[in-house]
Coordinates of C-alpha atoms in Angstrom, one line a residue:
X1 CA 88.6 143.8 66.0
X2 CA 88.1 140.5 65.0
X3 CA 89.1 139.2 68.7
X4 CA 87.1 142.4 70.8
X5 CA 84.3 140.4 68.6
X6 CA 85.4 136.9 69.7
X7 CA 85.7 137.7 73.3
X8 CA 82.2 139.6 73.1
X9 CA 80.7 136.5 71.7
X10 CA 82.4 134.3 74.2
X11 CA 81.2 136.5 77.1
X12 CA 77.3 136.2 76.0
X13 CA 77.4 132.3 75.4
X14 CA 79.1 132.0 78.8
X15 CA 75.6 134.3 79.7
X16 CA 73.2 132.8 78.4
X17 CA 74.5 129.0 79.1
X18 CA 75.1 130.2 82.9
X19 CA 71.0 131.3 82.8
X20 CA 70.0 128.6 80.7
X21 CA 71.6 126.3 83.5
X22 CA 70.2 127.6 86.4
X23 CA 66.3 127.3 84.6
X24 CA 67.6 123.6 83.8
X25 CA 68.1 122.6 87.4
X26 CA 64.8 124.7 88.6
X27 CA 62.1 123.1 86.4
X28 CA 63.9 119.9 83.9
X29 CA 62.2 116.9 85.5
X30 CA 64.7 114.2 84.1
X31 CA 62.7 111.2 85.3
X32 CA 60.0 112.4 82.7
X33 CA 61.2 114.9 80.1
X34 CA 62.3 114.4 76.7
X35 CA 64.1 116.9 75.6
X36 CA 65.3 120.6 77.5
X37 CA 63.1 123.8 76.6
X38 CA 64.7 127.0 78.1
X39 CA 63.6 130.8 77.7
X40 CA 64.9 133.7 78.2
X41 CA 64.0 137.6 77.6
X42 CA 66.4 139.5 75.3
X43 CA 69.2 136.8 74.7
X44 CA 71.1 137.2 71.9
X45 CA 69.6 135.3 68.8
X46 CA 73.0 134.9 67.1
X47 CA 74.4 132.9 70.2
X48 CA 71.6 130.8 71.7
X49 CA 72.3 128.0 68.8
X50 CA 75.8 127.8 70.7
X51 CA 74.5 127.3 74.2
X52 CA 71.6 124.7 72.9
X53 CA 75.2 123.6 71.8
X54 CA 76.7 123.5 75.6
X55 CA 73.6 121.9 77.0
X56 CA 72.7 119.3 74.5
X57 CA 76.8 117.8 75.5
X58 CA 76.0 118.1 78.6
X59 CA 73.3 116.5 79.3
X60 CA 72.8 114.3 76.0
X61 CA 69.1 115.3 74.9
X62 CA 67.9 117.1 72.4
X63 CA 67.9 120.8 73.5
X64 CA 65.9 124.3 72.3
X65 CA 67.1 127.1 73.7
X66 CA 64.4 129.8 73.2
X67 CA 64.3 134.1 73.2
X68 CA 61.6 136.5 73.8
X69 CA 61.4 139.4 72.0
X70 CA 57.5 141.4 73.0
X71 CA 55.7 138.9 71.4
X72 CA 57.8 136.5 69.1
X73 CA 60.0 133.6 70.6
X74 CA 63.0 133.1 68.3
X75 CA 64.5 129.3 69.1
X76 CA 67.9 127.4 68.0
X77 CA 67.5 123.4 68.5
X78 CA 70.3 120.9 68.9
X79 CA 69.4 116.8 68.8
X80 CA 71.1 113.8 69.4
X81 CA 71.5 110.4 67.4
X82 CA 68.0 108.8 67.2
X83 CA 65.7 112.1 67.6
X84 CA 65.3 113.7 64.5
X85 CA 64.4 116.9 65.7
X86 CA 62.9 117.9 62.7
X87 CA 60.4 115.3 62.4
X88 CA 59.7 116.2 65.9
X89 CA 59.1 119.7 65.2
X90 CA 56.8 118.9 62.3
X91 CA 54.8 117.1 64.5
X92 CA 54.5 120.1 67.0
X93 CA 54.1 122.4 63.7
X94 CA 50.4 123.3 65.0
X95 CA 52.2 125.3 67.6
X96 CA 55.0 126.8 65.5
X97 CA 54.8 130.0 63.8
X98 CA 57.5 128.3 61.0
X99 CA 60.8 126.7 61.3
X100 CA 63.7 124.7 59.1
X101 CA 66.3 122.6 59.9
X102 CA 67.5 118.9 59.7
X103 CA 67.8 116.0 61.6
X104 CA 70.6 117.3 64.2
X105 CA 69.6 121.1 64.3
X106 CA 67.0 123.3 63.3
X107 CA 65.9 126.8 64.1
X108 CA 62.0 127.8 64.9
X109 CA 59.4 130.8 65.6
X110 CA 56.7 130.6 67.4
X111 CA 54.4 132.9 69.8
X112 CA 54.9 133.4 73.4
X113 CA 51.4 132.3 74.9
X114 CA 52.2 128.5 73.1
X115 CA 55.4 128.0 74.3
X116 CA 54.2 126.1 77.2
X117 CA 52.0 124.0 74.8
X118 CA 55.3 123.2 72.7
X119 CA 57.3 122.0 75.7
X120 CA 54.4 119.9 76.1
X121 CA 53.9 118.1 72.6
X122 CA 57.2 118.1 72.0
X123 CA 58.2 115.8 74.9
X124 CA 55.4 114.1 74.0
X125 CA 56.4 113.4 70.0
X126 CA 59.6 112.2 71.6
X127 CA 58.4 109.6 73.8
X128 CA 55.9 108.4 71.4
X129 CA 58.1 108.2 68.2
X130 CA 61.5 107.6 69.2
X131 CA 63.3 104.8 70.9
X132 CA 64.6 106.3 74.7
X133 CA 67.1 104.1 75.1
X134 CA 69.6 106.7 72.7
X135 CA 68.9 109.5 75.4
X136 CA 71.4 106.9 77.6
X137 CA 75.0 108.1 76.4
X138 CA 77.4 106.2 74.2
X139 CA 80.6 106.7 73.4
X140 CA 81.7 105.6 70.1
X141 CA 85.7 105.7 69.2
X142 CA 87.7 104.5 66.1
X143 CA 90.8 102.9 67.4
X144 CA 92.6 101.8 70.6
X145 CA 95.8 104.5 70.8
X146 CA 98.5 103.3 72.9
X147 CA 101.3 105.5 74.3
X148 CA 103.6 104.6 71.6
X149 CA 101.3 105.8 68.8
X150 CA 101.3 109.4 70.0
X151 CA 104.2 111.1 67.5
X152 CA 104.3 113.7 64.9
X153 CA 104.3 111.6 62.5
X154 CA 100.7 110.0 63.6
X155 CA 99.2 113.7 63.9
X156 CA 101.0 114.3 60.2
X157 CA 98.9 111.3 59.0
X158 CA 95.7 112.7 60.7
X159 CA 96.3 115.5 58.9
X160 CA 95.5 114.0 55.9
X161 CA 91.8 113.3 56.5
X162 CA 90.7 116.7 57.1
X163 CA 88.5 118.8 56.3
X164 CA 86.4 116.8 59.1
X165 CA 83.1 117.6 59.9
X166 CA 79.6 116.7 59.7
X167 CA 79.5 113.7 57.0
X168 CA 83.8 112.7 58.2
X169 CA 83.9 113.2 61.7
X170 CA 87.4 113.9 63.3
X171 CA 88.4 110.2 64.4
X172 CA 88.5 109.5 67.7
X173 CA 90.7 107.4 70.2
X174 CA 90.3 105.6 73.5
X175 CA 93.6 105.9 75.4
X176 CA 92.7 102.8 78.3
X177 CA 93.6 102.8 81.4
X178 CA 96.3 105.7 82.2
X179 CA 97.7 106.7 85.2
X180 CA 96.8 110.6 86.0
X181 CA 99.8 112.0 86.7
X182 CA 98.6 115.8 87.0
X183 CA 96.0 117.7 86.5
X184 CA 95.3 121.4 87.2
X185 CA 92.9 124.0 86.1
X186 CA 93.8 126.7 83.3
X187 CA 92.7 129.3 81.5
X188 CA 90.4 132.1 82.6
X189 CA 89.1 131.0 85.9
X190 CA 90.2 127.4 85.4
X191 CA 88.1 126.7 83.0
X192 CA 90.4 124.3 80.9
X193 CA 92.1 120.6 82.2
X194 CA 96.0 120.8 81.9
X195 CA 96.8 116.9 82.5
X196 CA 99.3 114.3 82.4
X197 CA 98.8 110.9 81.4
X198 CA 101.3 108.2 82.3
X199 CA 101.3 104.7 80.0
X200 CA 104.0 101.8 79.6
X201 CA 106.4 104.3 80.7
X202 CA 105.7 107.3 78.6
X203 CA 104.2 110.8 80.0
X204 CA 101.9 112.8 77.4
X205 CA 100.5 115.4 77.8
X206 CA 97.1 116.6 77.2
X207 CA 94.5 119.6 77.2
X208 CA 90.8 119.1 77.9
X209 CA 88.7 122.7 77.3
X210 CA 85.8 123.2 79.3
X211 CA 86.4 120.2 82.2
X212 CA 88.6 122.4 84.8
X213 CA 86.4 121.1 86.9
X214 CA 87.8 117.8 86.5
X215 CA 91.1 118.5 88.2
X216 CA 88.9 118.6 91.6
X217 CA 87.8 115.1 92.0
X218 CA 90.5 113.3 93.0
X219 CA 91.0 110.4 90.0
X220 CA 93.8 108.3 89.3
X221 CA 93.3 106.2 86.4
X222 CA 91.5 107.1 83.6
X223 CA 90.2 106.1 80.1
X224 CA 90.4 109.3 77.6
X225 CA 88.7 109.6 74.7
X226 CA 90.9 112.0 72.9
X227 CA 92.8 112.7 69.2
X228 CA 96.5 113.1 69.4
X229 CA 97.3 117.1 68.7
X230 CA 100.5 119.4 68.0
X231 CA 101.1 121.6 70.9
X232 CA 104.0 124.3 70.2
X233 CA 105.4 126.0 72.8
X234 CA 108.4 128.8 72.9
X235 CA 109.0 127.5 69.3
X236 CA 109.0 123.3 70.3
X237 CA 106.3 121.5 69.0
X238 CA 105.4 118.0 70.4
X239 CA 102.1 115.9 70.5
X240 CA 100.0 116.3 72.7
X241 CA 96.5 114.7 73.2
X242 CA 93.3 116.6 72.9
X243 CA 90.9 114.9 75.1
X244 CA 87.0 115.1 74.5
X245 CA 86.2 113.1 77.7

């Protein structure tokens, strides 16, 4: 039951992120706006905080990902570092029905004939109260890992800083300038990066979800942003690097 439900969830996200795409490439002006404002009719309130999710790593700004129902327009927001997207809402409250949150998400509800005015004064708040230069993406990382790093016994010592989360992120790595050895789609219509990475002699491998796309464009050498990773397969477990980017 509990993976019918997964796979259900999985299937709407993958919806509503595919719709919430299509309205981003129709009518985002990114020369201009702030932050992304989709809506859609009938989407599934319990899900639209992941897509807002999905498009707020993809495109790096802040992102509210709103759903019709008659009337009311239910909304999940997701922000970057340096837009407070609370703040930003409480400056648009005029056109909010109410809404709660904190400086990196936040849900709202407001009426559907001032939607259009939100989009509007909330780009606006943005440009007028934050510094732009933090919608240009950076990469922060923890540590250089070289090849001879990646071991059991590193992902043992990882280990020990969990639980990580929002107040102790999950570190992070740069692994500089590898060879690509392979990589190939996986997963349900490739969605996933199967790859290889070659350094001082060693191949480790690695799993990027979400970039199958990746495998298409040809790239040699790489730097991967990544956290070394147990992988166990038909009972053998070795390291493996999860890559972010």
């Amino acid at each position: 039951n509990l993976e019918n439900s997964n796979n259900q969830r999985k299937s709407e996200q993958e919806r509503i992120t595919r719709e919430a795409l299509k309205q981003v490439q129709e009518h985002v002006d990114f020369r201009d706006d702030c932050a992304i404002v989709v809506l859609g009719e009938g989407w599934n309130r319990g899900v639209i905080g992941l897509a807002a999710g999905n498009l707020c790593s993809r495109y790096h700004m802040p992102v509210i990902v709103l759903t019709r129902e008659n009337d009311v327009v239910t909304g999940s927001c997701r922000s970057i570092p340096g837009i407070n997207i609370h703040r930003m809402l409480t400056l648009c409250r005029d056109d909010l029905d109410h809404f709660g949150g904190h400086e990196m998400a936040a849900g709202l509800t407001l009426y559907a004939d001032k939607v259009d005015d939100f989009r509007k004064h909330l780009n606006q708040a943005i440009r007028e109260n934050c510094d732009l230069n933090c919608l240009i993406p950076v990469m922060e990382y923890d540590e250089l890992l070289r090849a001879e790093d990646v071991s059991l016994a590193m992902i043992e010592m990882l280990d020990r800083l969990e639980p990580t989360g929002q107040g102790n992120p999950s570190p992070v790595f740069l692994f500089q300038d590898a060879n690509l050895a392979q990589a190939r789609p996986v997963g349900q219509e490739g969605k996933h990066l199967k790859l290889s990475l070659e350094k001082d002699g060693r191949l480790i491998d690695g799993i990027a979800f979400s970039q199958g796309e990746f495998a298409r464009r040809g790239v040699q050498r790489v730097d991967a942003m990544c956290v070394p990773t147990r992988n166990e397969y038909r009972g053998v477990v070795t390291p493996q690097l999860q890559v972010s980017y």
